Short mmCIF file of C-alpha atoms in Angstrom, two decimals:
data_model
loop_
_atom_site.label_atom_id
_atom_site.label_comp_id
_atom_site.label_asym_id
_atom_site.label_seq_id
_atom_site.Cartn_x
_atom_site.Cartn_y
_atom_site.Cartn_z
CA UNK A 1 -3.00 -36.89 -24.39
CA UNK A 2 -5.50 -35.16 -22.14
CA UNK A 3 -3.43 -31.97 -22.33
CA UNK A 4 -3.36 -32.15 -26.11
CA UNK A 5 -7.11 -32.75 -26.21
CA UNK A 6 -7.79 -29.77 -23.97
CA UNK A 7 -5.48 -27.58 -26.00
CA UNK A 8 -7.13 -28.61 -29.23
CA UNK A 9 -10.60 -28.06 -27.86
CA UNK A 10 -9.62 -24.59 -26.65
CA UNK A 11 -7.96 -23.64 -29.94
CA UNK A 12 -10.85 -24.90 -32.00
CA UNK A 13 -13.40 -23.16 -29.81
CA UNK A 14 -11.52 -19.92 -30.37
CA UNK A 15 -11.06 -20.23 -34.12
CA UNK A 16 -14.45 -21.78 -34.92
CA UNK A 17 -16.97 -19.33 -33.59
CA UNK A 18 -20.62 -20.10 -33.04
CA UNK A 19 -21.80 -23.15 -31.12
CA UNK A 20 -21.05 -23.53 -27.45
CA UNK A 21 -19.58 -26.78 -26.23
CA UNK A 22 -22.12 -27.15 -23.42
CA UNK A 23 -25.09 -26.93 -25.79
CA UNK A 24 -26.84 -30.35 -25.93
CA UNK A 25 -26.82 -30.47 -29.72
CA UNK A 26 -25.56 -27.01 -30.55
CA UNK A 27 -27.01 -24.56 -33.02
CA UNK A 28 -26.63 -25.62 -36.62
CA UNK A 29 -24.63 -23.09 -38.62
CA UNK A 30 -26.30 -22.09 -41.86
CA UNK A 31 -24.67 -21.12 -45.17
CA UNK A 32 -23.79 -17.55 -45.98
CA UNK A 33 -26.10 -16.19 -48.66
CA UNK A 34 -25.52 -13.15 -50.87
CA UNK A 35 -27.75 -10.09 -50.61
CA UNK A 36 -31.44 -10.57 -51.35
CA UNK A 37 -32.05 -10.74 -55.07
CA UNK A 38 -28.85 -12.64 -55.83
CA UNK A 39 -27.91 -16.30 -56.18
CA UNK A 40 -24.51 -17.42 -54.84
CA UNK A 41 -22.76 -19.95 -57.10
CA UNK A 42 -20.00 -22.41 -56.22
CA UNK A 43 -18.39 -24.61 -58.89
CA UNK A 44 -16.04 -27.56 -59.18
CA UNK A 45 -15.14 -28.81 -62.65
CA UNK A 46 -13.53 -31.97 -63.97
CA UNK A 47 -10.47 -30.15 -65.27
CA UNK A 48 -9.78 -28.91 -61.71
CA UNK A 49 -9.43 -25.30 -62.82
CA UNK A 50 -12.28 -24.58 -60.42
CA UNK A 51 -12.31 -26.30 -57.06
CA UNK A 52 -15.27 -25.16 -54.97
CA UNK A 53 -14.78 -21.75 -56.59
CA UNK A 54 -17.23 -18.98 -55.81
CA UNK A 55 -18.43 -17.28 -59.00
CA UNK A 56 -20.22 -14.01 -59.66
CA UNK A 57 -23.73 -14.02 -58.19
CA UNK A 58 -26.77 -14.38 -60.42
CA UNK A 59 -29.67 -11.97 -60.55
CA UNK A 60 -33.16 -13.14 -59.61
CA UNK A 61 -35.98 -11.90 -61.80
CA UNK A 62 -39.55 -11.55 -60.60
CA UNK A 63 -42.20 -13.40 -62.56
CA UNK A 64 -42.25 -16.68 -64.43
CA UNK A 65 -41.63 -16.00 -68.10
CA UNK A 66 -39.09 -18.74 -68.76
CA UNK A 67 -39.19 -20.49 -72.11
CA UNK A 68 -35.92 -22.40 -71.73
CA UNK A 69 -35.79 -25.98 -72.97
CA UNK A 70 -33.89 -26.72 -69.76
CA UNK A 71 -36.43 -25.47 -67.26
CA UNK A 72 -36.60 -26.69 -63.69
CA UNK A 73 -39.60 -25.86 -61.52
CA UNK A 74 -39.00 -26.07 -57.78
CA UNK A 75 -41.87 -26.25 -55.30
CA UNK A 76 -40.42 -25.30 -51.95
CA UNK A 77 -43.77 -25.95 -50.30
CA UNK A 78 -43.59 -29.68 -50.99
CA UNK A 79 -41.06 -31.11 -48.57
CA UNK A 80 -39.67 -34.63 -48.58
CA UNK A 81 -37.08 -36.11 -46.19
CA UNK A 82 -35.25 -34.07 -43.57
CA UNK A 83 -31.50 -34.07 -44.11
CA UNK A 84 -29.26 -35.05 -41.21
CA UNK A 85 -25.82 -34.39 -42.67
CA UNK A 86 -22.94 -35.24 -44.97
CA UNK A 87 -19.47 -36.52 -44.19
CA UNK A 88 -17.29 -39.60 -43.88
CA UNK A 89 -15.93 -42.19 -41.46
CA UNK A 90 -13.44 -41.19 -38.80
CA UNK A 91 -11.81 -44.63 -38.78
CA UNK A 92 -9.03 -45.67 -36.43
CA UNK A 93 -6.56 -45.04 -39.25
CA UNK A 94 -7.98 -41.58 -39.96
CA UNK A 95 -7.92 -40.60 -36.29
CA UNK A 96 -4.34 -41.86 -35.90
CA UNK A 97 -3.11 -39.75 -38.81
CA UNK A 98 -4.87 -36.61 -37.60
CA UNK A 99 -3.77 -37.10 -34.00
CA UNK A 100 -0.22 -38.42 -34.45
CA UNK A 101 1.05 -37.27 -37.86
CA UNK A 102 0.02 -33.62 -37.57
CA UNK A 103 1.28 -30.97 -35.17
CA UNK A 104 -1.23 -28.92 -33.18
CA UNK A 105 -1.29 -26.05 -35.69
CA UNK A 106 -1.86 -28.38 -38.64
CA UNK A 107 -4.55 -30.25 -36.74
CA UNK A 108 -6.49 -27.13 -35.78
CA UNK A 109 -6.33 -25.85 -39.37
CA UNK A 110 -7.48 -29.19 -40.79
CA UNK A 111 -10.42 -29.63 -38.44
CA UNK A 112 -11.52 -26.06 -39.09
CA UNK A 113 -11.35 -26.71 -42.84
CA UNK A 114 -13.30 -29.97 -42.58
CA UNK A 115 -15.98 -29.03 -40.06
CA UNK A 116 -16.58 -25.27 -40.08
CA UNK A 117 -19.28 -24.45 -42.68
CA UNK A 118 -18.11 -20.86 -43.02
CA UNK A 119 -14.32 -21.18 -43.11
CA UNK A 120 -14.39 -24.77 -44.36
CA UNK A 121 -16.72 -27.36 -45.90
CA UNK A 122 -18.99 -27.98 -42.91
CA UNK A 123 -18.92 -31.76 -42.52
CA UNK A 124 -21.95 -32.44 -40.35
CA UNK A 125 -22.03 -36.23 -39.92
CA UNK A 126 -19.34 -38.75 -38.93
CA UNK A 127 -19.33 -42.52 -38.77
CA UNK A 128 -17.07 -44.28 -36.27
CA UNK A 129 -16.26 -47.93 -35.79
CA UNK A 130 -17.10 -49.79 -32.57
CA UNK A 131 -13.77 -51.52 -32.14
CA UNK A 132 -11.44 -52.30 -35.02
CA UNK A 133 -12.23 -52.32 -38.73
CA UNK A 134 -10.09 -52.95 -41.80
CA UNK A 135 -8.72 -49.43 -41.23
CA UNK A 136 -7.40 -49.66 -37.67
CA UNK A 137 -3.91 -50.07 -36.26
CA UNK A 138 -4.74 -53.52 -34.89
CA UNK A 139 -7.59 -55.95 -34.26
CA UNK A 140 -9.61 -55.34 -31.11
CA UNK A 141 -13.06 -55.08 -29.57
CA UNK A 142 -14.03 -53.59 -26.22
CA UNK A 143 -14.18 -56.97 -24.49
CA UNK A 144 -11.28 -59.11 -25.67
CA UNK A 145 -10.45 -62.17 -23.58
CA UNK A 146 -8.01 -65.09 -23.69
CA UNK A 147 -9.33 -68.04 -25.66
CA UNK A 148 -11.82 -70.11 -23.67
CA UNK A 149 -12.91 -67.31 -21.35
CA UNK A 150 -16.27 -65.54 -21.35
CA UNK A 151 -17.60 -62.40 -19.67
CA UNK A 152 -21.41 -62.52 -19.64
CA UNK A 153 -21.69 -59.39 -17.46
CA UNK A 154 -19.19 -57.49 -19.63
CA UNK A 155 -17.25 -56.60 -16.49
CA UNK A 156 -14.04 -56.22 -18.50
CA UNK A 157 -15.58 -53.91 -21.12
CA UNK A 158 -13.21 -51.02 -21.89
CA UNK A 159 -12.86 -48.30 -24.54
CA UNK A 160 -9.22 -47.69 -23.55
CA UNK A 161 -7.91 -48.23 -27.09
CA UNK A 162 -10.17 -45.46 -28.38
CA UNK A 163 -8.47 -43.08 -25.94
CA UNK A 164 -5.29 -43.17 -28.02
CA UNK A 165 -6.54 -41.33 -31.11
CA UNK A 166 -10.25 -41.59 -31.85
CA UNK A 167 -11.63 -39.92 -28.73
CA UNK A 168 -9.13 -37.03 -28.70
CA UNK A 169 -10.03 -36.16 -32.29
CA UNK A 170 -13.77 -36.62 -31.71
CA UNK A 171 -13.64 -34.39 -28.64
CA UNK A 172 -11.91 -31.66 -30.63
CA UNK A 173 -14.59 -31.85 -33.33
CA UNK A 174 -17.50 -31.92 -30.89
CA UNK A 175 -16.11 -29.04 -28.82
CA UNK A 176 -16.17 -26.87 -31.94
CA UNK A 177 -19.25 -28.31 -33.66
CA UNK A 178 -21.53 -29.74 -30.95
CA UNK A 179 -24.36 -30.29 -33.44
CA UNK A 180 -22.42 -32.88 -35.44
CA UNK A 181 -24.14 -36.25 -35.72
CA UNK A 182 -22.14 -39.40 -35.03
CA UNK A 183 -23.08 -42.91 -36.10
CA UNK A 184 -21.32 -45.97 -34.63
CA UNK A 185 -21.00 -49.40 -36.24
CA UNK A 186 -19.41 -52.66 -35.04
CA UNK A 187 -17.35 -54.75 -37.45
CA UNK A 188 -17.38 -57.71 -35.09
CA UNK A 189 -18.63 -58.82 -31.70
CA UNK A 190 -15.93 -59.97 -29.26
CA UNK A 191 -14.44 -63.28 -30.40
CA UNK A 192 -15.77 -65.17 -27.37
CA UNK A 193 -19.33 -64.41 -28.50
CA UNK A 194 -18.79 -65.94 -31.96
CA UNK A 195 -19.06 -69.43 -33.35
CA UNK A 196 -15.49 -69.42 -34.74
CA UNK A 197 -13.83 -67.77 -31.73
CA UNK A 198 -12.19 -65.17 -34.00
CA UNK A 199 -12.73 -61.55 -34.94
CA UNK A 200 -12.42 -62.38 -38.63
CA UNK A 201 -15.63 -63.85 -40.03
CA UNK A 202 -17.93 -66.18 -38.16
CA UNK A 203 -21.32 -65.42 -36.64
CA UNK A 204 -22.75 -64.32 -33.32
CA UNK A 205 -23.80 -67.31 -31.23
CA UNK A 206 -27.48 -67.07 -30.24
CA UNK A 207 -26.69 -67.60 -26.57
CA UNK A 208 -24.74 -64.32 -26.60
CA UNK A 209 -27.39 -62.17 -28.31
CA UNK A 210 -28.30 -60.65 -24.95
CA UNK A 211 -24.69 -59.93 -24.04
CA UNK A 212 -24.05 -58.30 -27.41
CA UNK A 213 -27.12 -56.08 -26.97
CA UNK A 214 -25.72 -54.96 -23.63
CA UNK A 215 -22.36 -54.38 -25.34
CA UNK A 216 -24.05 -51.55 -27.27
CA UNK A 217 -25.39 -50.09 -24.01
CA UNK A 218 -21.92 -50.22 -22.44
CA UNK A 219 -20.48 -48.48 -25.50
CA UNK A 220 -23.06 -45.70 -25.58
CA UNK A 221 -22.68 -45.09 -21.84
CA UNK A 222 -18.88 -45.05 -22.04
CA UNK A 223 -18.92 -42.55 -24.88
CA UNK A 224 -21.48 -40.38 -23.11
CA UNK A 225 -19.15 -40.20 -20.11
CA UNK A 226 -16.49 -38.90 -22.52
CA UNK A 227 -18.85 -36.18 -23.71
CA UNK A 228 -19.67 -37.87 -27.02
CA UNK A 229 -23.33 -38.42 -27.91
CA UNK A 230 -23.90 -41.20 -30.45
CA UNK A 231 -26.91 -40.31 -32.60
CA UNK A 232 -27.32 -43.70 -34.31
CA UNK A 233 -25.91 -47.20 -34.39
CA UNK A 234 -26.12 -49.81 -37.07
CA UNK A 235 -26.34 -53.40 -35.91
CA UNK A 236 -23.49 -54.81 -38.00
CA UNK A 237 -21.26 -53.52 -40.78
CA UNK A 238 -21.73 -55.43 -44.05
CA UNK A 239 -23.45 -58.44 -42.47
CA UNK A 240 -23.31 -60.42 -45.73
CA UNK A 241 -19.52 -60.16 -46.05
CA UNK A 242 -17.10 -62.16 -43.91
CA UNK A 243 -13.44 -61.22 -44.38
CA UNK A 244 -9.89 -61.62 -43.07
CA UNK A 245 -10.31 -58.46 -41.00
CA UNK A 246 -12.82 -57.97 -38.15
CA UNK A 247 -16.18 -58.93 -39.63
CA UNK A 248 -19.24 -60.96 -38.76
CA UNK A 249 -21.91 -62.67 -40.80
CA UNK A 250 -25.52 -61.98 -39.85
CA UNK A 251 -28.34 -62.86 -42.21
CA UNK A 252 -31.66 -61.05 -42.18
CA UNK A 253 -33.34 -63.70 -40.03
CA UNK A 254 -30.61 -63.50 -37.38
CA UNK A 255 -30.57 -59.70 -37.38
CA UNK A 256 -34.33 -59.66 -37.04
CA UNK A 257 -34.25 -61.91 -33.96
CA UNK A 258 -31.38 -59.92 -32.46
CA UNK A 259 -33.22 -56.59 -32.82
CA UNK A 260 -36.68 -57.89 -31.91
CA UNK A 261 -35.81 -59.92 -28.83
CA UNK A 262 -32.63 -58.27 -27.58
CA UNK A 263 -31.32 -54.96 -28.90
CA UNK A 264 -34.70 -53.23 -29.28
CA UNK A 265 -36.01 -54.15 -25.83
CA UNK A 266 -32.67 -53.34 -24.17
CA UNK A 267 -32.63 -49.89 -25.80
CA UNK A 268 -36.25 -49.31 -24.76
CA UNK A 269 -35.73 -50.49 -21.17
CA UNK A 270 -32.63 -48.32 -20.78
CA UNK A 271 -34.22 -45.23 -22.31
CA UNK A 272 -31.65 -45.13 -25.09
CA UNK A 273 -32.42 -42.49 -27.70
CA UNK A 274 -29.82 -43.56 -30.27
CA UNK A 275 -31.40 -44.66 -33.53
CA UNK A 276 -31.19 -48.30 -34.56
CA UNK A 277 -30.29 -48.73 -38.23
CA UNK A 278 -30.36 -52.15 -39.85
CA UNK A 279 -28.57 -53.80 -42.79
CA UNK A 280 -25.64 -51.39 -43.52
CA UNK A 281 -24.63 -53.13 -46.73
CA UNK A 282 -24.93 -52.84 -50.49
CA UNK A 283 -27.80 -51.63 -52.65
CA UNK A 284 -28.11 -55.07 -54.25
CA UNK A 285 -30.04 -56.64 -51.36
CA UNK A 286 -33.02 -54.42 -50.47
CA UNK A 287 -34.85 -57.64 -49.56
CA UNK A 288 -32.74 -57.77 -46.37
CA UNK A 289 -34.10 -54.60 -44.73
CA UNK A 290 -37.57 -55.21 -46.22
CA UNK A 291 -37.75 -58.62 -44.54
CA UNK A 292 -36.88 -57.20 -41.12
CA UNK A 293 -39.12 -54.15 -41.39
CA UNK A 294 -41.97 -56.47 -42.39
CA UNK A 295 -41.92 -58.02 -38.92
CA UNK A 296 -44.51 -56.04 -36.94
CA UNK A 297 -42.70 -56.72 -33.65
CA UNK A 298 -39.29 -55.59 -34.88
CA UNK A 299 -40.44 -52.62 -36.94
CA UNK A 300 -41.12 -50.19 -34.05
CA UNK A 301 -37.55 -50.55 -32.74
CA UNK A 302 -35.96 -49.58 -36.06
CA UNK A 303 -35.43 -46.01 -37.26
CA UNK A 304 -34.26 -46.94 -40.73
CA UNK A 305 -32.00 -48.84 -43.12
CA UNK A 306 -28.40 -48.09 -44.07
CA UNK A 307 -26.81 -48.79 -47.44
CA UNK A 308 -23.40 -49.02 -49.13
CA UNK A 309 -22.67 -48.67 -52.84
CA UNK A 310 -20.27 -51.52 -53.68
CA UNK A 311 -23.09 -53.34 -55.49
CA UNK A 312 -26.54 -52.67 -56.88
CA UNK A 313 -28.26 -49.40 -57.80
CA UNK A 314 -29.23 -46.36 -55.74
CA UNK A 315 -32.89 -46.95 -56.67
CA UNK A 316 -32.93 -49.74 -54.06
CA UNK A 317 -33.30 -47.04 -51.43
CA UNK A 318 -36.53 -45.85 -53.03
CA UNK A 319 -37.72 -49.45 -53.18
CA UNK A 320 -37.46 -49.68 -49.41
CA UNK A 321 -38.96 -46.21 -48.96
CA UNK A 322 -42.04 -47.04 -50.99
CA UNK A 323 -42.73 -50.10 -48.82
CA UNK A 324 -41.97 -48.34 -45.53
CA UNK A 325 -42.35 -44.57 -46.06
CA UNK A 326 -42.26 -43.90 -42.32
CA UNK A 327 -38.72 -45.31 -41.99
CA UNK A 328 -35.52 -43.40 -42.68
CA UNK A 329 -32.95 -44.23 -45.34
CA UNK A 330 -29.26 -43.65 -44.74
CA UNK A 331 -26.25 -43.90 -47.03
CA UNK A 332 -23.23 -44.83 -44.96
CA UNK A 333 -20.26 -46.00 -47.08
CA UNK A 334 -18.43 -45.88 -50.38
CA UNK A 335 -14.72 -45.47 -51.03
CA UNK A 336 -12.68 -44.14 -53.89
CA UNK A 337 -9.37 -45.78 -54.70
CA UNK A 338 -6.51 -46.33 -57.10
CA UNK A 339 -8.81 -48.40 -59.31
CA UNK A 340 -10.40 -45.12 -60.46
CA UNK A 341 -8.14 -42.06 -60.51
CA UNK A 342 -9.72 -39.73 -63.09
CA UNK A 343 -10.86 -36.64 -61.17
CA UNK A 344 -13.60 -35.71 -63.63
CA UNK A 345 -15.07 -39.21 -63.79
CA UNK A 346 -14.99 -39.57 -60.01
CA UNK A 347 -16.56 -36.14 -59.52
CA UNK A 348 -19.46 -37.03 -61.79
CA UNK A 349 -19.96 -40.57 -60.45
CA UNK A 350 -19.98 -39.46 -56.83
CA UNK A 351 -22.31 -36.53 -57.40
CA UNK A 352 -24.68 -38.55 -59.58
CA UNK A 353 -24.88 -41.67 -57.43
CA UNK A 354 -23.84 -40.79 -53.89
CA UNK A 355 -24.92 -37.21 -53.31
CA UNK A 356 -27.64 -36.18 -55.76
CA UNK A 357 -28.60 -39.82 -56.29
CA UNK A 358 -29.06 -40.86 -52.67
CA UNK A 359 -30.88 -37.62 -51.80
CA UNK A 360 -33.32 -38.13 -54.67
CA UNK A 361 -33.84 -41.68 -53.43
CA UNK A 362 -34.82 -40.58 -49.92
CA UNK A 363 -31.51 -40.79 -48.06
CA UNK A 364 -31.23 -38.47 -45.07
CA UNK A 365 -27.43 -38.38 -45.25
CA UNK A 366 -24.46 -39.38 -47.38
CA UNK A 367 -21.20 -40.65 -45.89
CA UNK A 368 -17.97 -41.70 -47.58
CA UNK A 369 -15.45 -44.15 -46.12
CA UNK A 370 -12.09 -43.03 -44.64
CA UNK A 371 -11.92 -39.34 -43.84
CA UNK A 372 -8.13 -39.50 -44.08
CA UNK A 373 -5.48 -41.98 -45.23
CA UNK A 374 -1.75 -41.66 -45.83
CA UNK A 375 0.23 -41.70 -49.09
CA UNK A 376 0.31 -45.51 -48.96
CA UNK A 377 -3.48 -45.80 -48.59
CA UNK A 378 -3.21 -46.74 -44.94
CA UNK A 379 -2.71 -47.58 -42.19
CA UNK A 380 -4.40 -50.82 -43.31
CA UNK A 381 -5.67 -53.81 -41.39
CA UNK A 382 -5.98 -56.74 -43.79
CA UNK A 383 -8.67 -55.10 -45.94
CA UNK A 384 -8.68 -52.78 -48.95
CA UNK A 385 -5.08 -52.15 -50.02
CA UNK A 386 -5.73 -49.28 -52.45
CA UNK A 387 -8.57 -47.22 -50.98
CA UNK A 388 -8.42 -43.43 -51.08
CA UNK A 389 -9.29 -41.12 -48.22
CA UNK A 390 -11.32 -37.95 -48.52
CA UNK A 391 -7.99 -36.31 -47.81
CA UNK A 392 -4.43 -37.66 -47.84
CA UNK A 393 -2.14 -36.83 -44.92
CA UNK A 394 1.58 -37.07 -45.65
CA UNK A 395 4.25 -38.08 -43.16
CA UNK A 396 4.99 -34.39 -42.47
CA UNK A 397 1.32 -33.62 -41.85
CA UNK A 398 0.74 -31.95 -45.22
CA UNK A 399 -2.80 -32.39 -46.59
CA UNK A 400 -3.94 -33.22 -50.11
CA UNK A 401 -7.62 -32.69 -50.84
CA UNK A 402 -8.96 -35.48 -53.02
CA UNK A 403 -12.01 -35.40 -55.27
CA UNK A 404 -14.15 -36.76 -52.43
CA UNK A 405 -13.43 -33.62 -50.41
CA UNK A 406 -15.07 -31.48 -53.08
CA UNK A 407 -18.07 -33.75 -53.55
CA UNK A 408 -18.81 -33.62 -49.83
CA UNK A 409 -18.26 -29.85 -49.84
CA UNK A 410 -20.89 -29.18 -52.50
CA UNK A 411 -23.48 -30.67 -50.14
CA UNK A 412 -22.28 -30.26 -46.55
CA UNK A 413 -21.30 -26.60 -46.73
CA UNK A 414 -24.68 -25.51 -48.05
CA UNK A 415 -27.31 -28.09 -47.09
CA UNK A 416 -27.29 -27.91 -43.34
CA UNK A 417 -28.79 -30.38 -40.85
CA UNK A 418 -32.53 -29.86 -40.58
CA UNK A 419 -32.87 -28.91 -44.23
CA UNK A 420 -35.55 -30.64 -46.30
CA UNK A 421 -35.30 -31.95 -49.82
CA UNK A 422 -38.10 -30.35 -51.82
CA UNK A 423 -40.02 -31.20 -54.98
CA UNK A 424 -38.24 -30.26 -58.20
CA UNK A 425 -38.55 -31.24 -61.84
CA UNK A 426 -36.07 -33.55 -63.50
CA UNK A 427 -34.09 -32.21 -66.43
CA UNK A 428 -34.48 -34.03 -69.74
CA UNK A 429 -32.13 -36.97 -70.27
CA UNK A 430 -30.75 -35.26 -73.37
CA UNK A 431 -29.48 -32.34 -71.28
CA UNK A 432 -27.28 -34.65 -69.19
CA UNK A 433 -28.15 -32.50 -66.20
CA UNK A 434 -29.03 -33.92 -62.77
CA UNK A 435 -30.13 -31.98 -59.72
CA UNK A 436 -31.63 -31.97 -56.26
CA UNK A 437 -33.19 -29.04 -54.38
CA UNK A 438 -33.38 -28.24 -50.68
CA UNK A 439 -34.57 -25.60 -48.22
CA UNK A 440 -32.65 -24.87 -45.02
CA UNK A 441 -34.20 -24.10 -41.64
CA UNK A 442 -33.57 -20.36 -42.14
CA UNK A 443 -35.41 -20.41 -45.46
CA UNK A 444 -32.31 -20.28 -47.65
CA UNK A 445 -32.68 -22.37 -50.80
CA UNK A 446 -30.14 -24.70 -52.37
CA UNK A 447 -29.96 -26.34 -55.79
CA UNK A 448 -27.15 -28.77 -56.62
CA UNK A 449 -26.69 -29.35 -60.36
CA UNK A 450 -24.40 -31.79 -62.16
CA UNK A 451 -23.54 -31.55 -65.85
CA UNK A 452 -22.47 -34.99 -67.08
CA UNK A 453 -22.14 -33.76 -70.65
CA UNK A 454 -19.31 -32.37 -72.76
CA UNK A 455 -21.07 -29.07 -73.54
CA UNK A 456 -22.16 -25.99 -71.63
CA UNK A 457 -25.80 -26.25 -70.61
CA UNK A 458 -27.95 -23.22 -69.94
CA UNK A 459 -30.99 -23.69 -67.75
CA UNK A 460 -33.66 -21.67 -65.99
CA UNK A 461 -34.79 -22.17 -62.40
CA UNK A 462 -38.23 -20.98 -61.31
CA UNK A 463 -40.42 -21.32 -58.24
CA UNK A 464 -43.44 -19.84 -60.00
CA UNK A 465 -42.89 -16.35 -58.65
CA UNK A 466 -39.23 -15.71 -59.47
CA UNK A 467 -36.62 -17.15 -61.79
CA UNK A 468 -32.95 -17.04 -62.71
CA UNK A 469 -30.73 -18.37 -65.49
CA UNK A 470 -27.40 -20.15 -65.29
CA UNK A 471 -25.02 -21.83 -67.70
CA UNK A 472 -23.08 -24.74 -66.23
CA UNK A 473 -19.85 -25.80 -67.86
CA UNK A 474 -19.14 -29.39 -68.98
CA UNK A 475 -18.20 -32.09 -66.46
CA UNK A 476 -18.96 -29.83 -63.53
CA UNK A 477 -21.05 -29.53 -60.41
CA UNK A 478 -22.53 -26.25 -59.22
CA UNK A 479 -24.24 -25.45 -55.92
CA UNK A 480 -26.57 -22.46 -56.07
CA UNK A 481 -27.80 -20.78 -52.88
CA UNK A 482 -30.33 -17.96 -52.48
CA UNK A 483 -32.96 -16.53 -50.17
#
């Protein structure tokens, strides 16, 4: 395995030029932009005749003479949240498929396509699971013991199971794209720390709050020794949902005590720089993060709140932002699946809610669930039996790019880490157009536009000094990039 990892890292370093592996965070690659005076256009439509297709560039006109009914003014001088990245979860199942079902040539090609912003789509943010989830090969944590035993000092803590697939794939990605951000989330504490003695369901016993806080420290240290820097952790995945797979209930009051009296102080005392994100559950309970952030003692330890989209409305993120504008918002999970298979509908829903929607509601990132699953929607671990991966990997290693691949691409390839969302007008409801605008660190400008309607829609973009026109086809998303 170590030989394979080294080979992959070497191959990827050769084929994915740019960042050096020994750079602490690397240099963020920025999108290619056409010559000055032109706007690059990339389109995906619902009929799939265009899949991230580059179209003829648009001309930029000096002045502001637009009289279009669909006019969007962009003020690049008014910056909102800084963007940290776009991507998906490298679950145990995803890592297994990439590491074990693909040969070295397939693997190198796939990782280049997923993570290189020039030759591929530039995924810039990954979420990993701390221990098993409902998409792992088996149940486990990093401190599993026979029933009745405890390990207060965590002397038996081990990330050995991650060495099989997850770490080799992560090392290959990081060697080629050192700037990638990685978020880690536990699905369950070790069973001996819980009131039911099981990984499925139950709650963390208060007497083990301190040990569980140190569990995070052990994890971060172990990963650092492997060359993997974890940028953020969330305290608990979906704390209001106990299931047959590894999971753990943790209401807002419990999470508040855990962060305030244990996790926060332990991070501070150990000089841990990883961000602490709370909640990590659906939009329908913004009261959960609001309650914790309202505690003046807990608040300083927390970087922000993470949300999923299996319930509620994206506007919940703005609700939290308006109460705590100094705290970050993060969107960390939604999955497609066999319950919704229409490409056009999925394209529009994801762009409207998850990518344009979360950005316009202050999210600093947008992550989907499994990066890769097989033709049978697995490997599964007692959870969702019909979820869809961003890509599908067949038994022979062949890759199918699903609609989620293209929705990520329209953001990740062009809106690079460090970019800021900027002020822009909303289109009229009648136009059925939605958009969000950004400026990258090199000054390149990005506008992502979705047409939910059944007709072509012409619109004009102006920044007060220059303007350009574009006509977007029905049921399509376009990303426009210019200097």
